[in-house]
Amino acid sequence: GAVASPRFWRHGQCSQKLVFAMETALVPAASKAPTKGMKNTVMSVSRFAVVCWAAITAYTIRLHAVTVYGRVIHEFDPWFNFRATQYLVTHGWRKFFTWYDHESWYPLGRPVGTTIFPGMQFTAAGIYNLLNLLGFQVSLNDVCVFIPAGFSILATLFTALIAREAAQPKHKHTAFTVTAAIMAVIPAHIMRSVAGGFGKEYVG
């Protein structure tokens, strides 16, 4: 038979080396693919669990005052804010902006419409009216008591979104998760957003 030329053997050896290199490169990648997918799944589930924990904790940890003292408005400014919300619900927004409160800043009184941040009162009144419209019989006191704790969830999530936006692309999910966990329990925000502390700071 014919004897193969040296060139044929060289090409054959090169082809075998190429096939061997491809096999050694692909086999480990294929074996690691399930491990990498499992790791990503575990990380995603862990992040989701931490964010859920942060949202729940942000609300429940701020209910300590309600658990101990009941559903009461405490501190001076929250009491005035509650009175202003009562006036808004009872008399409407037109009279609210022209209301001159003689029980505040005694003996001069206070022109409420020009010396207040009305967003808080309008938010509480809107939630109160909506809940009663939907058939939930709640008092305005309870709405004003629980609003700070409820809004702490929004503050936690929106702060986490800001951190996610500022983080590098490969760290966005981690930044969101870690920030949510910190914001939920950070004392500087808890002290201004406890249930019953009906002040403008609870928004964050």
Short mmCIF file of N, CA, C and O in Angstrom, two decimals, residues 9-107:
data_model
loop_
_atom_site.label_atom_id
_atom_site.label_comp_id
_atom_site.label_asym_id
_atom_site.label_seq_id
_atom_site.Cartn_x
_atom_site.Cartn_y
_atom_site.Cartn_z
N TRP A 9 1.14 13.12 8.16
CA TRP A 9 1.25 12.81 9.58
C TRP A 9 1.25 14.09 10.43
O TRP A 9 0.66 14.13 11.51
N ARG A 10 1.90 15.12 9.93
CA ARG A 10 1.92 16.38 10.68
C ARG A 10 0.53 16.95 10.82
O ARG A 10 0.12 17.41 11.89
N HIS A 11 -0.24 16.96 9.71
CA HIS A 11 -1.61 17.48 9.76
C HIS A 11 -2.47 16.62 10.68
O HIS A 11 -3.31 17.14 11.43
N GLY A 12 -2.26 15.33 10.64
CA GLY A 12 -3.04 14.44 11.50
C GLY A 12 -2.75 14.68 12.97
O GLY A 12 -3.65 14.71 13.81
N GLN A 13 -1.49 14.87 13.30
CA GLN A 13 -1.13 15.13 14.69
C GLN A 13 -1.70 16.47 15.17
O GLN A 13 -2.17 16.59 16.30
N CYS A 14 -1.66 17.46 14.30
CA CYS A 14 -2.22 18.77 14.66
C CYS A 14 -3.72 18.67 14.90
O CYS A 14 -4.26 19.27 15.84
N SER A 15 -4.41 17.91 14.07
CA SER A 15 -5.86 17.75 14.24
C SER A 15 -6.16 17.05 15.54
O SER A 15 -7.10 17.43 16.26
N GLN A 16 -5.38 16.03 15.88
CA GLN A 16 -5.61 15.32 17.13
C GLN A 16 -5.37 16.23 18.34
O GLN A 16 -6.13 16.21 19.32
N LYS A 17 -4.31 17.03 18.26
CA LYS A 17 -4.04 17.96 19.36
C LYS A 17 -5.16 18.99 19.51
O LYS A 17 -5.56 19.35 20.61
N LEU A 18 -5.70 19.46 18.37
CA LEU A 18 -6.77 20.44 18.41
C LEU A 18 -8.03 19.84 19.04
O LEU A 18 -8.69 20.45 19.88
N VAL A 19 -8.36 18.60 18.63
CA VAL A 19 -9.54 17.93 19.19
C VAL A 19 -9.36 17.70 20.69
O VAL A 19 -10.27 17.91 21.49
N PHE A 20 -8.15 17.27 21.09
CA PHE A 20 -7.88 17.02 22.50
C PHE A 20 -7.99 18.31 23.32
O PHE A 20 -8.55 18.32 24.43
N ALA A 21 -7.46 19.42 22.78
CA ALA A 21 -7.54 20.70 23.48
C ALA A 21 -8.99 21.15 23.65
O ALA A 21 -9.38 21.67 24.70
N MET A 22 -9.81 20.97 22.60
CA MET A 22 -11.21 21.35 22.69
C MET A 22 -11.95 20.49 23.71
O MET A 22 -12.78 20.99 24.47
N GLU A 23 -11.65 19.21 23.74
CA GLU A 23 -12.31 18.33 24.70
C GLU A 23 -11.95 18.70 26.14
O GLU A 23 -12.80 18.76 27.01
N THR A 24 -10.66 18.97 26.38
CA THR A 24 -10.24 19.32 27.73
C THR A 24 -10.78 20.68 28.16
O THR A 24 -10.95 20.94 29.35
N ALA A 25 -11.07 21.56 27.19
CA ALA A 25 -11.61 22.88 27.52
C ALA A 25 -13.11 22.83 27.76
O ALA A 25 -13.65 23.53 28.61
N LEU A 26 -13.82 22.00 27.01
CA LEU A 26 -15.27 21.95 27.09
C LEU A 26 -15.77 21.10 28.24
O LEU A 26 -16.79 21.40 28.85
N VAL A 27 -15.10 20.03 28.53
CA VAL A 27 -15.59 19.12 29.57
C VAL A 27 -15.63 19.78 30.94
O VAL A 27 -16.64 19.71 31.63
N PRO A 28 -14.56 20.48 31.39
CA PRO A 28 -14.66 21.16 32.69
C PRO A 28 -15.74 22.23 32.70
O PRO A 28 -16.43 22.41 33.69
N ALA A 29 -15.88 22.99 31.59
CA ALA A 29 -16.91 24.03 31.53
C ALA A 29 -18.28 23.43 31.66
O ALA A 29 -19.17 23.95 32.35
N ALA A 30 -18.50 22.28 31.00
CA ALA A 30 -19.80 21.63 31.09
C ALA A 30 -20.06 21.11 32.48
O ALA A 30 -21.18 21.14 32.98
N SER A 31 -19.00 20.62 33.15
CA SER A 31 -19.18 20.10 34.50
C SER A 31 -19.40 21.21 35.51
O SER A 31 -20.06 21.01 36.53
N LYS A 32 -18.85 22.42 35.24
CA LYS A 32 -19.01 23.54 36.16
C LYS A 32 -20.31 24.31 35.93
O LYS A 32 -20.72 25.09 36.79
N ALA A 33 -20.93 24.13 34.77
CA ALA A 33 -22.14 24.89 34.46
C ALA A 33 -23.24 24.69 35.49
O ALA A 33 -23.82 25.66 35.98
N PRO A 34 -23.57 23.43 35.87
CA PRO A 34 -24.61 23.25 36.90
C PRO A 34 -24.23 23.89 38.23
O PRO A 34 -25.08 24.43 38.92
N THR A 35 -22.94 23.84 38.60
CA THR A 35 -22.50 24.43 39.87
C THR A 35 -22.68 25.94 39.86
O THR A 35 -23.16 26.53 40.83
N LYS A 36 -22.35 26.58 38.74
CA LYS A 36 -22.50 28.02 38.63
C LYS A 36 -23.97 28.40 38.66
O LYS A 36 -24.36 29.39 39.30
N GLY A 37 -24.80 27.63 37.96
CA GLY A 37 -26.24 27.91 37.97
C GLY A 37 -26.84 27.76 39.36
O GLY A 37 -27.67 28.57 39.78
N MET A 38 -26.40 26.74 40.09
CA MET A 38 -26.88 26.53 41.46
C MET A 38 -26.45 27.67 42.37
O MET A 38 -27.21 28.14 43.21
N LYS A 39 -25.21 28.15 42.17
CA LYS A 39 -24.71 29.25 42.99
C LYS A 39 -25.53 30.51 42.74
O LYS A 39 -25.90 31.22 43.69
N ASN A 40 -25.84 30.81 41.48
CA ASN A 40 -26.64 31.99 41.16
C ASN A 40 -28.04 31.87 41.76
O ASN A 40 -28.61 32.86 42.24
N THR A 41 -28.60 30.66 41.72
CA THR A 41 -29.92 30.45 42.28
C THR A 41 -29.93 30.68 43.79
O THR A 41 -30.82 31.35 44.34
N VAL A 42 -28.92 30.13 44.46
CA VAL A 42 -28.81 30.30 45.91
C VAL A 42 -28.64 31.77 46.27
O VAL A 42 -29.26 32.27 47.23
N MET A 43 -27.81 32.48 45.52
CA MET A 43 -27.60 33.91 45.79
C MET A 43 -28.88 34.71 45.58
O MET A 43 -29.21 35.60 46.38
N SER A 44 -29.62 34.39 44.53
CA SER A 44 -30.87 35.11 44.26
C SER A 44 -31.89 34.87 45.36
O SER A 44 -32.55 35.80 45.83
N VAL A 45 -32.02 33.62 45.77
CA VAL A 45 -32.97 33.29 46.84
C VAL A 45 -32.55 33.95 48.15
O VAL A 45 -33.39 34.47 48.91
N SER A 46 -31.25 33.96 48.41
CA SER A 46 -30.75 34.59 49.64
C SER A 46 -31.02 36.08 49.64
O SER A 46 -31.45 36.63 50.67
N ARG A 47 -30.78 36.73 48.52
CA ARG A 47 -31.05 38.17 48.44
C ARG A 47 -32.53 38.46 48.63
O ARG A 47 -32.91 39.40 49.34
N PHE A 48 -33.37 37.66 48.00
CA PHE A 48 -34.82 37.85 48.14
C PHE A 48 -35.25 37.67 49.59
O PHE A 48 -36.07 38.45 50.11
N ALA A 49 -34.68 36.67 50.26
CA ALA A 49 -35.03 36.43 51.67
C ALA A 49 -34.59 37.60 52.55
O ALA A 49 -35.33 38.02 53.46
N VAL A 50 -33.41 38.15 52.29
CA VAL A 50 -32.91 39.27 53.08
C VAL A 50 -33.77 40.51 52.88
O VAL A 50 -34.10 41.22 53.83
N VAL A 51 -34.17 40.77 51.64
CA VAL A 51 -35.01 41.94 51.36
C VAL A 51 -36.37 41.78 52.02
O VAL A 51 -36.91 42.74 52.59
N CYS A 52 -36.95 40.59 51.97
CA CYS A 52 -38.23 40.35 52.66
C CYS A 52 -38.08 40.54 54.16
O CYS A 52 -38.93 41.15 54.81
N TRP A 53 -36.98 40.01 54.71
CA TRP A 53 -36.71 40.21 56.14
C TRP A 53 -36.59 41.69 56.47
O TRP A 53 -37.12 42.15 57.50
N ALA A 54 -35.90 42.44 55.62
CA ALA A 54 -35.71 43.88 55.86
C ALA A 54 -37.05 44.61 55.85
O ALA A 54 -37.31 45.47 56.70
N ALA A 55 -37.92 44.29 54.89
CA ALA A 55 -39.22 44.97 54.80
C ALA A 55 -40.08 44.66 56.02
O ALA A 55 -40.72 45.55 56.59
N ILE A 56 -40.10 43.40 56.43
CA ILE A 56 -40.91 43.02 57.59
C ILE A 56 -40.34 43.62 58.88
O ILE A 56 -41.08 44.16 59.72
N THR A 57 -39.03 43.55 59.03
CA THR A 57 -38.39 44.08 60.23
C THR A 57 -38.53 45.59 60.32
O THR A 57 -38.73 46.15 61.41
N ALA A 58 -38.43 46.28 59.18
CA ALA A 58 -38.57 47.73 59.18
C ALA A 58 -39.92 48.16 59.75
O ALA A 58 -40.02 49.20 60.41
N TYR A 59 -40.92 47.36 59.54
CA TYR A 59 -42.27 47.67 60.06
C TYR A 59 -42.42 47.22 61.51
O TYR A 59 -42.81 48.01 62.37
N THR A 60 -42.09 45.97 61.79
CA THR A 60 -42.36 45.43 63.12
C THR A 60 -41.50 46.05 64.21
O THR A 60 -41.97 46.23 65.34
N ILE A 61 -40.26 46.39 63.89
CA ILE A 61 -39.39 46.95 64.92
C ILE A 61 -39.86 48.32 65.36
O ILE A 61 -39.58 48.76 66.48
N ARG A 62 -40.61 49.00 64.51
CA ARG A 62 -41.12 50.33 64.84
C ARG A 62 -42.47 50.29 65.57
O ARG A 62 -43.02 51.34 65.89
N LEU A 63 -42.98 49.09 65.81
CA LEU A 63 -44.24 48.95 66.54
C LEU A 63 -44.03 48.77 68.04
O LEU A 63 -44.99 48.50 68.77
N HIS A 64 -42.81 48.92 68.51
CA HIS A 64 -42.52 48.70 69.93
C HIS A 64 -43.35 49.64 70.81
O HIS A 64 -43.91 49.21 71.84
N ALA A 65 -43.45 50.91 70.43
CA ALA A 65 -44.21 51.86 71.24
C ALA A 65 -45.69 51.49 71.30
O ALA A 65 -46.33 51.65 72.34
N VAL A 66 -46.22 50.99 70.20
CA VAL A 66 -47.63 50.57 70.18
C VAL A 66 -47.81 49.34 71.07
O VAL A 66 -48.82 49.22 71.79
N THR A 67 -46.87 48.42 71.01
CA THR A 67 -46.97 47.21 71.84
C THR A 67 -46.93 47.55 73.32
O THR A 67 -47.67 46.96 74.12
N VAL A 68 -46.12 48.53 73.70
CA VAL A 68 -45.95 48.86 75.11
C VAL A 68 -47.02 49.84 75.60
O VAL A 68 -47.62 49.65 76.67
N TYR A 69 -47.30 50.89 74.80
CA TYR A 69 -48.17 51.98 75.27
C TYR A 69 -49.52 52.04 74.57
O TYR A 69 -50.39 52.82 74.97
N GLY A 70 -49.71 51.27 73.53
CA GLY A 70 -50.98 51.32 72.82
C GLY A 70 -50.94 52.27 71.63
O GLY A 70 -49.90 52.87 71.32
N ARG A 71 -52.08 52.43 70.99
CA ARG A 71 -52.16 53.25 69.77
C ARG A 71 -52.38 54.72 70.13
O ARG A 71 -53.49 55.25 70.05
N VAL A 72 -51.31 55.36 70.50
CA VAL A 72 -51.39 56.76 70.91
C VAL A 72 -50.40 57.59 70.11
O VAL A 72 -49.35 57.10 69.69
N ILE A 73 -50.75 58.86 69.92
CA ILE A 73 -49.84 59.83 69.31
C ILE A 73 -48.99 60.42 70.42
O ILE A 73 -49.51 60.86 71.44
N HIS A 74 -47.68 60.43 70.25
CA HIS A 74 -46.82 60.96 71.29
C HIS A 74 -45.92 62.05 70.74
O HIS A 74 -45.72 62.17 69.53
N GLU A 75 -45.40 62.86 71.63
CA GLU A 75 -44.57 64.04 71.36
C GLU A 75 -45.45 65.22 70.94
O GLU A 75 -46.62 65.07 70.55
N PHE A 76 -44.87 66.41 70.97
CA PHE A 76 -45.65 67.64 70.76
C PHE A 76 -46.00 67.86 69.29
O PHE A 76 -47.17 68.09 68.96
N ASP A 77 -45.01 67.82 68.42
CA ASP A 77 -45.28 68.06 67.00
C ASP A 77 -46.25 67.03 66.41
O ASP A 77 -47.15 67.39 65.66
N PRO A 78 -46.07 65.73 66.71
CA PRO A 78 -47.05 64.77 66.20
C PRO A 78 -48.49 65.07 66.64
O PRO A 78 -49.43 64.84 65.88
N TRP A 79 -48.65 65.60 67.86
CA TRP A 79 -50.00 65.93 68.31
C TRP A 79 -50.59 67.07 67.48
O TRP A 79 -51.77 67.03 67.10
N PHE A 80 -49.78 68.09 67.19
CA PHE A 80 -50.29 69.16 66.35
C PHE A 80 -50.59 68.65 64.94
O PHE A 80 -51.61 69.01 64.34
N ASN A 81 -49.71 67.80 64.41
CA ASN A 81 -49.96 67.25 63.08
C ASN A 81 -51.24 66.43 63.04
O ASN A 81 -51.98 66.45 62.04
N PHE A 82 -51.52 65.71 64.11
CA PHE A 82 -52.76 64.95 64.20
C PHE A 82 -53.97 65.88 64.25
O PHE A 82 -54.99 65.64 63.57
N ARG A 83 -53.89 66.94 65.03
CA ARG A 83 -54.99 67.92 65.09
C ARG A 83 -55.22 68.55 63.73
O ARG A 83 -56.37 68.76 63.31
N ALA A 84 -54.14 68.86 63.02
CA ALA A 84 -54.27 69.46 61.70
C ALA A 84 -54.93 68.49 60.73
O ALA A 84 -55.75 68.88 59.89
N THR A 85 -54.59 67.21 60.85
CA THR A 85 -55.22 66.20 59.99
C THR A 85 -56.70 66.07 60.32
O THR A 85 -57.53 65.91 59.41
N GLN A 86 -57.05 66.11 61.59
CA GLN A 86 -58.46 66.08 61.98
C GLN A 86 -59.22 67.25 61.37
O GLN A 86 -60.33 67.08 60.85
N TYR A 87 -58.63 68.43 61.41
CA TYR A 87 -59.27 69.62 60.85
C TYR A 87 -59.45 69.47 59.35
O TYR A 87 -60.50 69.84 58.79
N LEU A 88 -58.44 68.92 58.68
CA LEU A 88 -58.51 68.72 57.24
C LEU A 88 -59.63 67.75 56.87
O LEU A 88 -60.41 68.00 55.94
N VAL A 89 -59.74 66.64 57.60
CA VAL A 89 -60.77 65.65 57.31
C VAL A 89 -62.16 66.21 57.59
O VAL A 89 -63.11 65.97 56.83
N THR A 90 -62.29 67.00 58.64
CA THR A 90 -63.60 67.51 59.05
C THR A 90 -64.07 68.68 58.19
O THR A 90 -65.24 68.75 57.80
N HIS A 91 -63.16 69.60 57.87
CA HIS A 91 -63.56 70.85 57.22
C HIS A 91 -63.16 70.95 55.75
O HIS A 91 -63.62 71.88 55.07
N GLY A 92 -62.31 70.08 55.26
CA GLY A 92 -61.93 70.14 53.85
C GLY A 92 -60.68 70.98 53.64
O GLY A 92 -60.24 71.73 54.52
N TRP A 93 -60.12 70.87 52.41
CA TRP A 93 -58.83 71.50 52.15
C TRP A 93 -58.92 73.02 52.01
O TRP A 93 -57.96 73.72 52.31
N ARG A 94 -60.07 73.55 51.58
CA ARG A 94 -60.18 75.01 51.43
C ARG A 94 -60.06 75.71 52.78
O ARG A 94 -59.29 76.68 52.95
N LYS A 95 -60.84 75.25 53.76
CA LYS A 95 -60.76 75.85 55.09
C LYS A 95 -59.44 75.53 55.77
O LYS A 95 -58.97 76.29 56.62
N PHE A 96 -58.84 74.40 55.39
CA PHE A 96 -57.57 74.02 55.99
C PHE A 96 -56.50 75.06 55.70
O PHE A 96 -55.72 75.44 56.58
N PHE A 97 -56.45 75.57 54.47
CA PHE A 97 -55.41 76.52 54.09
C PHE A 97 -55.68 77.93 54.60
O PHE A 97 -54.80 78.78 54.56
N THR A 98 -56.90 78.18 55.08
CA THR A 98 -57.20 79.49 55.68
C THR A 98 -57.41 79.39 57.19
O THR A 98 -57.87 80.35 57.82
N TRP A 99 -57.09 78.25 57.75
CA TRP A 99 -57.31 78.01 59.18
C TRP A 99 -56.28 78.77 60.01
O TRP A 99 -55.08 78.66 59.79
N TYR A 100 -56.79 79.54 60.97
CA TYR A 100 -55.93 80.23 61.93
C TYR A 100 -56.13 79.56 63.28
O TYR A 100 -57.19 79.68 63.90
N ASP A 101 -55.13 78.81 63.73
CA ASP A 101 -55.24 78.01 64.93
C ASP A 101 -54.86 78.85 66.15
O ASP A 101 -53.69 79.20 66.33
N HIS A 102 -55.85 79.14 66.99
CA HIS A 102 -55.60 79.94 68.19
C HIS A 102 -55.07 79.12 69.35
O HIS A 102 -54.71 79.68 70.40
N GLU A 103 -55.01 77.81 69.19
CA GLU A 103 -54.50 76.94 70.26
C GLU A 103 -53.00 76.64 70.10
O GLU A 103 -52.43 75.94 70.94
N SER A 104 -52.39 77.15 69.04
CA SER A 104 -50.96 76.96 68.83
C SER A 104 -50.25 78.30 68.90
O SER A 104 -50.85 79.36 68.62
N TRP A 105 -48.99 78.26 69.28
CA TRP A 105 -48.17 79.47 69.39
C TRP A 105 -48.87 80.55 70.23
O TRP A 105 -48.90 81.72 69.89
N TYR A 106 -49.46 80.09 71.31
CA TYR A 106 -50.20 80.99 72.21
C TYR A 106 -49.29 82.08 72.74
O TYR A 106 -48.12 81.82 73.06
N PRO A 107 -49.73 83.32 72.85
CA PRO A 107 -51.09 83.81 72.60
C PRO A 107 -51.34 84.33 71.19
O PRO A 107 -52.44 84.78 70.89
#
